[in-house]
Amino acid sequence: MSLITLAKALEEAEKGRYALGNFDCFNLEMVKGVLKAAAELQAPVIIAYGEPFIEHIDMPYFTSAVKGMAETANIPVVLHTDHYTKLENIRQAIRYGFTSVMIDSSDKPYEVNVQNTRDAVKLAHESGVSVESELGHVSGLGDIFEDDSHVFTNPETAADFVERTGIDALAVSIGNVHGIYKAEPKLRFDILEKISAMTAVPLVLHGASGIPDEDIKRAVSLGIRKVNYYTNMCAAAAEKIDAEPGRHLFDLCRTIVEECYKAAYKKIQVLK
């Protein structure tokens, strides 16, 4: 199938009361593994390209390759930017054919976040591209943000933010963090329930790699419709590679595909 927008994919997820798996990928081996898992499970999937990935694999090359891979996959695929802080990079992503973008000014004062998000929405919606934004702040990406301290999402503020910005999806902070959890996460389901009741857009959970499957399922039951994974795939591939040193580069690439496939397969099953 060809690429679809996040808004369309989330519309179907809301109808089915399930969540979409979002998998950040910085090379084509990761993409291949994720698409293989999603195709076998006949599940729509999101391939996300983080802003730091621009320095690792050129955006136009990555976009063209993923488009081609999506066309041969018999499932809906969203091509999404993750945690973009610069409007110019979002403009580039739209130009090259991304179907969804995330603008993240969650480390900025509220009114700045509102304005930056509104600017991104205006730019993206003119091209039929979906927009995700974050309110509160999910910590763990200190190399990207000026202030990476954790801030829970306020439900009342979330309602105002959604209305004023016109976003298609809202990423929330309810005790989730990016990267490796130093202790077992304790999600604030009470906050999630209030946000879900007070907003009319699908909700997104970032930093899900270290969250127990039972908590993910509960979050989905309370309105989460998009769940982001990255660290678990990287860790699985790195562990396998470290365990078998001295192999040919071809074998290492095949290992990345296989480990990302297995990691994505397990997580997609949880979200169905």
PDB file of C-alpha atoms in Angstrom:
ATOM      1  CA  MET A   1       0.000   0.000   0.000  1.00  0.00           C
ATOM      2  CA  SER A   2       1.022   3.609  -0.388  1.00  0.00           C
ATOM      3  CA  LEU A   3       1.656   5.835   2.621  1.00  0.00           C
ATOM      4  CA  ILE A   4      -1.298   7.202   4.588  1.00  0.00           C
ATOM      5  CA  THR A   5      -1.616  10.097   7.018  1.00  0.00           C
ATOM      6  CA  LEU A   6      -1.460   9.700  10.767  1.00  0.00           C
ATOM      7  CA  ALA A   7      -4.913  11.258  11.072  1.00  0.00           C
ATOM      8  CA  LYS A   8      -6.412   8.542   8.849  1.00  0.00           C
ATOM      9  CA  ALA A   9      -4.597   5.756  10.693  1.00  0.00           C
ATOM     10  CA  LEU A  10      -5.665   7.132  14.073  1.00  0.00           C
ATOM     11  CA  GLU A  11      -9.261   7.416  12.913  1.00  0.00           C
ATOM     12  CA  GLU A  12      -9.261   3.672  12.264  1.00  0.00           C
ATOM     13  CA  ALA A  13      -7.480   2.992  15.564  1.00  0.00           C
ATOM     14  CA  GLU A  14     -10.151   4.932  17.444  1.00  0.00           C
ATOM     15  CA  LYS A  15     -12.891   2.926  15.769  1.00  0.00           C
ATOM     16  CA  GLY A  16     -11.162  -0.333  16.658  1.00  0.00           C
ATOM     17  CA  ARG A  17     -10.061   0.794  20.137  1.00  0.00           C
ATOM     18  CA  TYR A  18      -6.458  -0.229  19.492  1.00  0.00           C
ATOM     19  CA  ALA A  19      -3.145   1.642  19.298  1.00  0.00           C
ATOM     20  CA  LEU A  20      -0.674   2.076  16.460  1.00  0.00           C
ATOM     21  CA  GLY A  21       2.925   1.056  16.980  1.00  0.00           C
ATOM     22  CA  ASN A  22       5.398   3.849  16.232  1.00  0.00           C
ATOM     23  CA  PHE A  23       8.936   2.596  15.634  1.00  0.00           C
ATOM     24  CA  ASP A  24      11.809   5.054  15.260  1.00  0.00           C
ATOM     25  CA  CYS A  25      14.222   3.822  12.581  1.00  0.00           C
ATOM     26  CA  PHE A  26      17.547   5.320  11.513  1.00  0.00           C
ATOM     27  CA  ASN A  27      18.485   2.741   8.870  1.00  0.00           C
ATOM     28  CA  LEU A  28      16.726   0.557   6.333  1.00  0.00           C
ATOM     29  CA  GLU A  29      17.490  -2.668   8.189  1.00  0.00           C
ATOM     30  CA  MET A  30      15.345  -1.402  11.070  1.00  0.00           C
ATOM     31  CA  VAL A  31      12.576  -0.408   8.663  1.00  0.00           C
ATOM     32  CA  LYS A  32      12.671  -3.810   6.975  1.00  0.00           C
ATOM     33  CA  GLY A  33      12.356  -5.618  10.308  1.00  0.00           C
ATOM     34  CA  VAL A  34       9.446  -3.478  11.490  1.00  0.00           C
ATOM     35  CA  LEU A  35       7.529  -3.749   8.212  1.00  0.00           C
ATOM     36  CA  LYS A  36       8.013  -7.511   8.166  1.00  0.00           C
ATOM     37  CA  ALA A  37       6.472  -7.788  11.638  1.00  0.00           C
ATOM     38  CA  ALA A  38       3.574  -5.463  10.849  1.00  0.00           C
ATOM     39  CA  ALA A  39       2.816  -7.237   7.573  1.00  0.00           C
ATOM     40  CA  GLU A  40       2.728 -10.650   9.241  1.00  0.00           C
ATOM     41  CA  LEU A  41       0.337  -9.315  11.887  1.00  0.00           C
ATOM     42  CA  GLN A  42      -1.655  -7.329   9.283  1.00  0.00           C
ATOM     43  CA  ALA A  43      -1.327  -4.245  11.471  1.00  0.00           C
ATOM     44  CA  PRO A  44      -0.953  -0.614  10.367  1.00  0.00           C
ATOM     45  CA  VAL A  45       2.376   0.806  11.477  1.00  0.00           C
ATOM     46  CA  ILE A  46       4.266   4.078  11.843  1.00  0.00           C
ATOM     47  CA  ILE A  47       7.870   4.434  10.693  1.00  0.00           C
ATOM     48  CA  ALA A  48       9.340   7.443  12.501  1.00  0.00           C
ATOM     49  CA  TYR A  49      12.465   9.421  11.644  1.00  0.00           C
ATOM     50  CA  GLY A  50      13.919  11.436  14.516  1.00  0.00           C
ATOM     51  CA  GLU A  51      15.424  14.866  13.995  1.00  0.00           C
ATOM     52  CA  PRO A  52      18.927  13.653  15.013  1.00  0.00           C
ATOM     53  CA  PHE A  53      18.684  10.951  12.311  1.00  0.00           C
ATOM     54  CA  ILE A  54      19.083  13.635   9.641  1.00  0.00           C
ATOM     55  CA  GLU A  55      22.844  13.537  10.234  1.00  0.00           C
ATOM     56  CA  HIS A  56      22.904   9.729   9.937  1.00  0.00           C
ATOM     57  CA  ILE A  57      20.832   9.075   6.815  1.00  0.00           C
ATOM     58  CA  ASP A  58      19.767  11.832   4.391  1.00  0.00           C
ATOM     59  CA  MET A  59      16.074  12.659   4.549  1.00  0.00           C
ATOM     60  CA  PRO A  60      15.289  12.409   0.788  1.00  0.00           C
ATOM     61  CA  TYR A  61      17.064   9.039   0.528  1.00  0.00           C
ATOM     62  CA  PHE A  62      15.298   7.667   3.613  1.00  0.00           C
ATOM     63  CA  THR A  63      11.908   8.946   2.441  1.00  0.00           C
ATOM     64  CA  SER A  64      12.220   7.462  -1.043  1.00  0.00           C
ATOM     65  CA  ALA A  65      13.335   4.103   0.309  1.00  0.00           C
ATOM     66  CA  VAL A  66      10.534   3.872   2.870  1.00  0.00           C
ATOM     67  CA  LYS A  67       7.952   4.877   0.245  1.00  0.00           C
ATOM     68  CA  GLY A  68       9.123   2.038  -1.962  1.00  0.00           C
ATOM     69  CA  MET A  69       9.102  -0.456   0.899  1.00  0.00           C
ATOM     70  CA  ALA A  70       5.631   0.678   1.995  1.00  0.00           C
ATOM     71  CA  GLU A  71       4.223   0.154  -1.497  1.00  0.00           C
ATOM     72  CA  THR A  72       5.167  -3.525  -1.376  1.00  0.00           C
ATOM     73  CA  ALA A  73       3.750  -4.022   2.126  1.00  0.00           C
ATOM     74  CA  ASN A  74       0.095  -5.032   2.237  1.00  0.00           C
ATOM     75  CA  ILE A  75      -0.599  -2.758   5.227  1.00  0.00           C
ATOM     76  CA  PRO A  76      -1.133   0.959   5.870  1.00  0.00           C
ATOM     77  CA  VAL A  77       2.146   2.756   6.668  1.00  0.00           C
ATOM     78  CA  VAL A  78       2.582   6.244   8.124  1.00  0.00           C
ATOM     79  CA  LEU A  79       5.897   8.049   7.585  1.00  0.00           C
ATOM     80  CA  HIS A  80       6.335  10.347  10.569  1.00  0.00           C
ATOM     81  CA  THR A  81       8.924  12.761  11.973  1.00  0.00           C
ATOM     82  CA  ASP A  82       9.644  12.339  15.687  1.00  0.00           C
ATOM     83  CA  HIS A  83      10.444  15.226  18.069  1.00  0.00           C
ATOM     84  CA  TYR A  84      11.229  17.870  15.476  1.00  0.00           C
ATOM     85  CA  THR A  85      12.126  21.180  17.079  1.00  0.00           C
ATOM     86  CA  LYS A  86      12.889  23.190  13.933  1.00  0.00           C
ATOM     87  CA  LEU A  87      10.155  24.336  11.569  1.00  0.00           C
ATOM     88  CA  GLU A  88      12.564  24.302   8.637  1.00  0.00           C
ATOM     89  CA  ASN A  89      13.158  20.576   9.136  1.00  0.00           C
ATOM     90  CA  ILE A  90       9.404  20.014   9.221  1.00  0.00           C
ATOM     91  CA  ARG A  91       9.086  22.000   5.998  1.00  0.00           C
ATOM     92  CA  GLN A  92      11.713  19.747   4.426  1.00  0.00           C
ATOM     93  CA  ALA A  93       9.943  16.594   5.614  1.00  0.00           C
ATOM     94  CA  ILE A  94       6.676  17.739   4.056  1.00  0.00           C
ATOM     95  CA  ARG A  95       8.491  18.569   0.816  1.00  0.00           C
ATOM     96  CA  TYR A  96      10.006  15.089   0.622  1.00  0.00           C
ATOM     97  CA  GLY A  97       6.725  13.285   1.272  1.00  0.00           C
ATOM     98  CA  PHE A  98       6.299  12.567   4.971  1.00  0.00           C
ATOM     99  CA  THR A  99       2.619  12.043   5.783  1.00  0.00           C
ATOM    100  CA  SER A 100       2.888  13.117   9.407  1.00  0.00           C
ATOM    101  CA  VAL A 101       5.103  15.404  11.485  1.00  0.00           C
ATOM    102  CA  MET A 102       5.714  15.998  15.167  1.00  0.00           C
ATOM    103  CA  ILE A 103       6.564  19.486  16.371  1.00  0.00           C
ATOM    104  CA  ASP A 104       7.959  19.413  19.898  1.00  0.00           C
ATOM    105  CA  SER A 105       8.305  22.644  21.849  1.00  0.00           C
ATOM    106  CA  SER A 106       7.339  21.002  25.134  1.00  0.00           C
ATOM    107  CA  ASP A 107      10.457  22.366  26.832  1.00  0.00           C
ATOM    108  CA  LYS A 108       9.367  25.931  26.024  1.00  0.00           C
ATOM    109  CA  PRO A 109       6.921  28.232  27.875  1.00  0.00           C
ATOM    110  CA  TYR A 110       3.292  27.342  27.190  1.00  0.00           C
ATOM    111  CA  GLU A 111       2.480  30.223  24.852  1.00  0.00           C
ATOM    112  CA  VAL A 112       5.629  29.537  22.824  1.00  0.00           C
ATOM    113  CA  ASN A 113       4.601  25.885  22.529  1.00  0.00           C
ATOM    114  CA  VAL A 114       1.147  26.958  21.359  1.00  0.00           C
ATOM    115  CA  GLN A 115       2.515  29.331  18.727  1.00  0.00           C
ATOM    116  CA  ASN A 116       5.177  26.961  17.411  1.00  0.00           C
ATOM    117  CA  THR A 117       2.594  24.191  17.162  1.00  0.00           C
ATOM    118  CA  ARG A 118       0.105  26.448  15.381  1.00  0.00           C
ATOM    119  CA  ASP A 119       2.801  27.387  12.864  1.00  0.00           C
ATOM    120  CA  ALA A 120       3.544  23.713  12.210  1.00  0.00           C
ATOM    121  CA  VAL A 121      -0.155  22.870  11.878  1.00  0.00           C
ATOM    122  CA  LYS A 122      -0.721  25.658   9.345  1.00  0.00           C
ATOM    123  CA  LEU A 123       2.257  24.525   7.297  1.00  0.00           C
ATOM    124  CA  ALA A 124       1.419  20.818   7.420  1.00  0.00           C
ATOM    125  CA  HIS A 125      -2.345  20.966   6.961  1.00  0.00           C
ATOM    126  CA  GLU A 126      -1.918  23.030   3.800  1.00  0.00           C
ATOM    127  CA  SER A 127      -0.229  19.939   2.331  1.00  0.00           C
ATOM    128  CA  GLY A 128      -2.606  17.384   3.852  1.00  0.00           C
ATOM    129  CA  VAL A 129      -0.022  16.264   6.418  1.00  0.00           C
ATOM    130  CA  SER A 130      -0.953  15.332   9.996  1.00  0.00           C
ATOM    131  CA  VAL A 131       0.562  16.957  13.097  1.00  0.00           C
ATOM    132  CA  GLU A 132       1.420  15.596  16.534  1.00  0.00           C
ATOM    133  CA  SER A 133       2.606  17.821  19.372  1.00  0.00           C
ATOM    134  CA  GLU A 134       3.562  17.318  23.017  1.00  0.00           C
ATOM    135  CA  LEU A 135       2.273  18.999  26.160  1.00  0.00           C
ATOM    136  CA  GLY A 136       3.950  18.493  29.483  1.00  0.00           C
ATOM    137  CA  HIS A 137       7.429  17.162  28.851  1.00  0.00           C
ATOM    138  CA  VAL A 138       8.619  13.558  28.512  1.00  0.00           C
ATOM    139  CA  SER A 139      12.234  13.650  29.686  1.00  0.00           C
ATOM    140  CA  GLY A 140      15.146  11.545  28.472  1.00  0.00           C
ATOM    141  CA  LEU A 141      16.221  13.476  25.388  1.00  0.00           C
ATOM    142  CA  GLY A 142      18.508  16.003  27.026  1.00  0.00           C
ATOM    143  CA  ASP A 143      20.682  16.322  23.926  1.00  0.00           C
ATOM    144  CA  ILE A 144      17.720  17.861  22.068  1.00  0.00           C
ATOM    145  CA  PHE A 145      15.935  20.067  24.584  1.00  0.00           C
ATOM    146  CA  GLU A 146      17.017  23.113  26.558  1.00  0.00           C
ATOM    147  CA  ASP A 147      15.050  21.980  29.613  1.00  0.00           C
ATOM    148  CA  ASP A 148      14.667  18.210  29.908  1.00  0.00           C
ATOM    149  CA  SER A 149      13.074  18.121  33.362  1.00  0.00           C
ATOM    150  CA  HIS A 150       9.950  15.987  33.649  1.00  0.00           C
ATOM    151  CA  VAL A 151       6.587  17.780  33.649  1.00  0.00           C
ATOM    152  CA  PHE A 152       3.220  16.015  33.828  1.00  0.00           C
ATOM    153  CA  THR A 153       0.537  17.022  31.340  1.00  0.00           C
ATOM    154  CA  ASN A 154      -2.195  19.139  32.889  1.00  0.00           C
ATOM    155  CA  PRO A 155      -5.634  17.952  31.676  1.00  0.00           C
ATOM    156  CA  GLU A 156      -7.224  21.418  31.714  1.00  0.00           C
ATOM    157  CA  THR A 157      -4.297  22.908  29.823  1.00  0.00           C
ATOM    158  CA  ALA A 158      -4.415  20.001  27.366  1.00  0.00           C
ATOM    159  CA  ALA A 159      -7.988  20.879  26.415  1.00  0.00           C
ATOM    160  CA  ASP A 160      -6.964  24.482  25.731  1.00  0.00           C
ATOM    161  CA  PHE A 161      -3.871  23.392  23.801  1.00  0.00           C
ATOM    162  CA  VAL A 162      -5.782  21.057  21.505  1.00  0.00           C
ATOM    163  CA  GLU A 163      -8.448  23.660  20.769  1.00  0.00           C
ATOM    164  CA  ARG A 164      -5.995  26.476  20.068  1.00  0.00           C
ATOM    165  CA  THR A 165      -3.536  24.515  17.922  1.00  0.00           C
ATOM    166  CA  GLY A 166      -5.722  22.217  15.806  1.00  0.00           C
ATOM    167  CA  ILE A 167      -3.365  19.238  16.187  1.00  0.00           C
ATOM    168  CA  ASP A 168      -4.269  15.723  15.080  1.00  0.00           C
ATOM    169  CA  ALA A 169      -2.615  13.916  18.016  1.00  0.00           C
ATOM    170  CA  LEU A 170      -1.373  14.874  21.475  1.00  0.00           C
ATOM    171  CA  ALA A 171       1.661  13.300  23.158  1.00  0.00           C
ATOM    172  CA  VAL A 172       1.190  13.215  26.933  1.00  0.00           C
ATOM    173  CA  SER A 173       3.515  13.000  29.909  1.00  0.00           C
ATOM    174  CA  ILE A 174       2.107  10.728  32.625  1.00  0.00           C
ATOM    175  CA  GLY A 175       5.251   9.211  34.143  1.00  0.00           C
ATOM    176  CA  ASN A 176       6.743   7.868  30.914  1.00  0.00           C
ATOM    177  CA  VAL A 177      10.339   8.749  29.950  1.00  0.00           C
ATOM    178  CA  HIS A 178      12.535   8.197  26.918  1.00  0.00           C
ATOM    179  CA  GLY A 179      15.370   5.698  26.954  1.00  0.00           C
ATOM    180  CA  ILE A 180      16.280   3.288  29.748  1.00  0.00           C
ATOM    181  CA  TYR A 181      14.146   3.387  32.901  1.00  0.00           C
ATOM    182  CA  LYS A 182      16.213   3.534  36.094  1.00  0.00           C
ATOM    183  CA  ALA A 183      13.263   2.254  38.124  1.00  0.00           C
ATOM    184  CA  GLU A 184       9.946   0.628  37.262  1.00  0.00           C
ATOM    185  CA  PRO A 185       7.745   3.318  35.704  1.00  0.00           C
ATOM    186  CA  LYS A 186       4.633   4.360  37.587  1.00  0.00           C
ATOM    187  CA  LEU A 187       2.182   5.758  35.080  1.00  0.00           C
ATOM    188  CA  ARG A 188      -0.408   8.261  36.280  1.00  0.00           C
ATOM    189  CA  PHE A 189      -3.497   6.642  34.832  1.00  0.00           C
ATOM    190  CA  ASP A 190      -5.657   9.134  36.736  1.00  0.00           C
ATOM    191  CA  ILE A 191      -4.110  11.961  34.713  1.00  0.00           C
ATOM    192  CA  LEU A 192      -4.485  10.021  31.454  1.00  0.00           C
ATOM    193  CA  GLU A 193      -8.160   9.368  32.172  1.00  0.00           C
ATOM    194  CA  LYS A 194      -8.816  13.076  32.739  1.00  0.00           C
ATOM    195  CA  ILE A 195      -6.915  14.119  29.602  1.00  0.00           C
ATOM    196  CA  SER A 196      -8.852  11.594  27.551  1.00  0.00           C
ATOM    197  CA  ALA A 197     -12.154  12.888  28.896  1.00  0.00           C
ATOM    198  CA  MET A 198     -11.272  16.541  28.272  1.00  0.00           C
ATOM    199  CA  THR A 199      -9.741  16.341  24.779  1.00  0.00           C
ATOM    200  CA  ALA A 200     -11.086  15.246  21.423  1.00  0.00           C
ATOM    201  CA  VAL A 201      -7.892  14.033  19.737  1.00  0.00           C
ATOM    202  CA  PRO A 202      -6.065  10.687  19.883  1.00  0.00           C
ATOM    203  CA  LEU A 203      -3.392  10.508  22.586  1.00  0.00           C
ATOM    204  CA  VAL A 204       0.212   9.359  22.225  1.00  0.00           C
ATOM    205  CA  LEU A 205       2.523   7.599  24.690  1.00  0.00           C
ATOM    206  CA  HIS A 206       6.253   8.113  24.168  1.00  0.00           C
ATOM    207  CA  GLY A 207       9.065   6.209  25.871  1.00  0.00           C
ATOM    208  CA  ALA A 208       7.200   2.900  25.918  1.00  0.00           C
ATOM    209  CA  SER A 209      10.132   0.476  25.603  1.00  0.00           C
ATOM    210  CA  GLY A 210      10.516   0.042  29.365  1.00  0.00           C
ATOM    211  CA  ILE A 211       6.839   0.069  30.302  1.00  0.00           C
ATOM    212  CA  PRO A 212       5.269  -3.309  31.227  1.00  0.00           C
ATOM    213  CA  ASP A 213       2.854  -4.715  28.652  1.00  0.00           C
ATOM    214  CA  GLU A 214       0.008  -4.712  31.175  1.00  0.00           C
ATOM    215  CA  ASP A 215       0.401  -0.961  31.671  1.00  0.00           C
ATOM    216  CA  ILE A 216       0.491  -0.388  27.924  1.00  0.00           C
ATOM    217  CA  LYS A 217      -2.770  -2.297  27.521  1.00  0.00           C
ATOM    218  CA  ARG A 218      -4.379  -0.268  30.297  1.00  0.00           C
ATOM    219  CA  ALA A 219      -3.184   2.968  28.701  1.00  0.00           C
ATOM    220  CA  VAL A 220      -4.716   1.898  25.378  1.00  0.00           C
ATOM    221  CA  SER A 221      -8.006   1.161  27.139  1.00  0.00           C
ATOM    222  CA  LEU A 222      -7.946   4.743  28.470  1.00  0.00           C
ATOM    223  CA  GLY A 223      -7.433   6.439  25.111  1.00  0.00           C
ATOM    224  CA  ILE A 224      -3.817   6.020  24.003  1.00  0.00           C
ATOM    225  CA  ARG A 225      -3.887   5.413  20.246  1.00  0.00           C
ATOM    226  CA  LYS A 226      -0.188   5.670  19.337  1.00  0.00           C
ATOM    227  CA  VAL A 227       2.702   4.101  21.282  1.00  0.00           C
ATOM    228  CA  ASN A 228       6.350   4.920  20.546  1.00  0.00           C
ATOM    229  CA  TYR A 229       9.178   2.373  20.640  1.00  0.00           C
ATOM    230  CA  TYR A 230      12.874   2.713  19.872  1.00  0.00           C
ATOM    231  CA  THR A 231      15.180   1.751  22.747  1.00  0.00           C
ATOM    232  CA  ASN A 232      13.995  -1.861  22.908  1.00  0.00           C
ATOM    233  CA  MET A 233      14.860  -2.477  19.251  1.00  0.00           C
ATOM    234  CA  CYS A 234      18.296  -0.881  19.563  1.00  0.00           C
ATOM    235  CA  ALA A 235      19.082  -2.811  22.747  1.00  0.00           C
ATOM    236  CA  ALA A 236      18.004  -6.150  21.265  1.00  0.00           C
ATOM    237  CA  ALA A 237      20.116  -5.706  18.129  1.00  0.00           C
ATOM    238  CA  ALA A 238      23.157  -4.438  20.046  1.00  0.00           C
ATOM    239  CA  GLU A 239      23.002  -7.312  22.528  1.00  0.00           C
ATOM    240  CA  LYS A 240      22.871  -9.891  19.737  1.00  0.00           C
ATOM    241  CA  ILE A 241      25.743  -8.273  17.853  1.00  0.00           C
ATOM    242  CA  ASP A 242      27.894  -8.044  20.990  1.00  0.00           C
ATOM    243  CA  ALA A 243      27.269 -11.718  21.715  1.00  0.00           C
ATOM    244  CA  GLU A 244      28.650 -12.810  18.332  1.00  0.00           C
ATOM    245  CA  PRO A 245      31.713 -10.667  17.503  1.00  0.00           C
ATOM    246  CA  GLY A 246      33.849 -11.035  14.411  1.00  0.00           C
ATOM    247  CA  ARG A 247      31.054 -11.686  11.936  1.00  0.00           C
ATOM    248  CA  HIS A 248      30.816 -10.341   8.404  1.00  0.00           C
ATOM    249  CA  LEU A 249      29.025  -7.001   7.958  1.00  0.00           C
ATOM    250  CA  PHE A 250      26.355  -8.754   5.893  1.00  0.00           C
ATOM    251  CA  ASP A 251      25.527 -10.950   8.881  1.00  0.00           C
ATOM    252  CA  LEU A 252      25.360  -7.930  11.188  1.00  0.00           C
ATOM    253  CA  CYS A 253      22.857  -6.247   8.887  1.00  0.00           C
ATOM    254  CA  ARG A 254      20.758  -9.393   8.834  1.00  0.00           C
ATOM    255  CA  THR A 255      20.893  -9.492  12.648  1.00  0.00           C
ATOM    256  CA  ILE A 256      19.531  -5.933  12.856  1.00  0.00           C
ATOM    257  CA  VAL A 257      16.606  -6.862  10.599  1.00  0.00           C
ATOM    258  CA  GLU A 258      15.812  -9.996  12.612  1.00  0.00           C
ATOM    259  CA  GLU A 259      16.071  -8.410  16.065  1.00  0.00           C
ATOM    260  CA  CYS A 260      13.985  -5.393  15.056  1.00  0.00           C
ATOM    261  CA  TYR A 261      11.435  -7.751  13.541  1.00  0.00           C
ATOM    262  CA  LYS A 262      11.153  -9.768  16.758  1.00  0.00           C
ATOM    263  CA  ALA A 263      10.987  -6.671  18.975  1.00  0.00           C
ATOM    264  CA  ALA A 264       8.337  -4.989  16.804  1.00  0.00           C
ATOM    265  CA  TYR A 265       6.298  -8.199  16.508  1.00  0.00           C
ATOM    266  CA  LYS A 266       6.009  -8.523  20.287  1.00  0.00           C
ATOM    267  CA  LYS A 267       5.019  -4.892  20.792  1.00  0.00           C
ATOM    268  CA  ILE A 268       2.452  -4.804  17.987  1.00  0.00           C
ATOM    269  CA  GLN A 269       0.755  -7.857  19.510  1.00  0.00           C
ATOM    270  CA  VAL A 270       0.331  -5.931  22.754  1.00  0.00           C
ATOM    271  CA  LEU A 271      -1.364  -3.016  20.975  1.00  0.00           C
ATOM    272  CA  LYS A 272      -3.928  -4.987  18.945  1.00  0.00           C
TER     273      LYS A 272
END
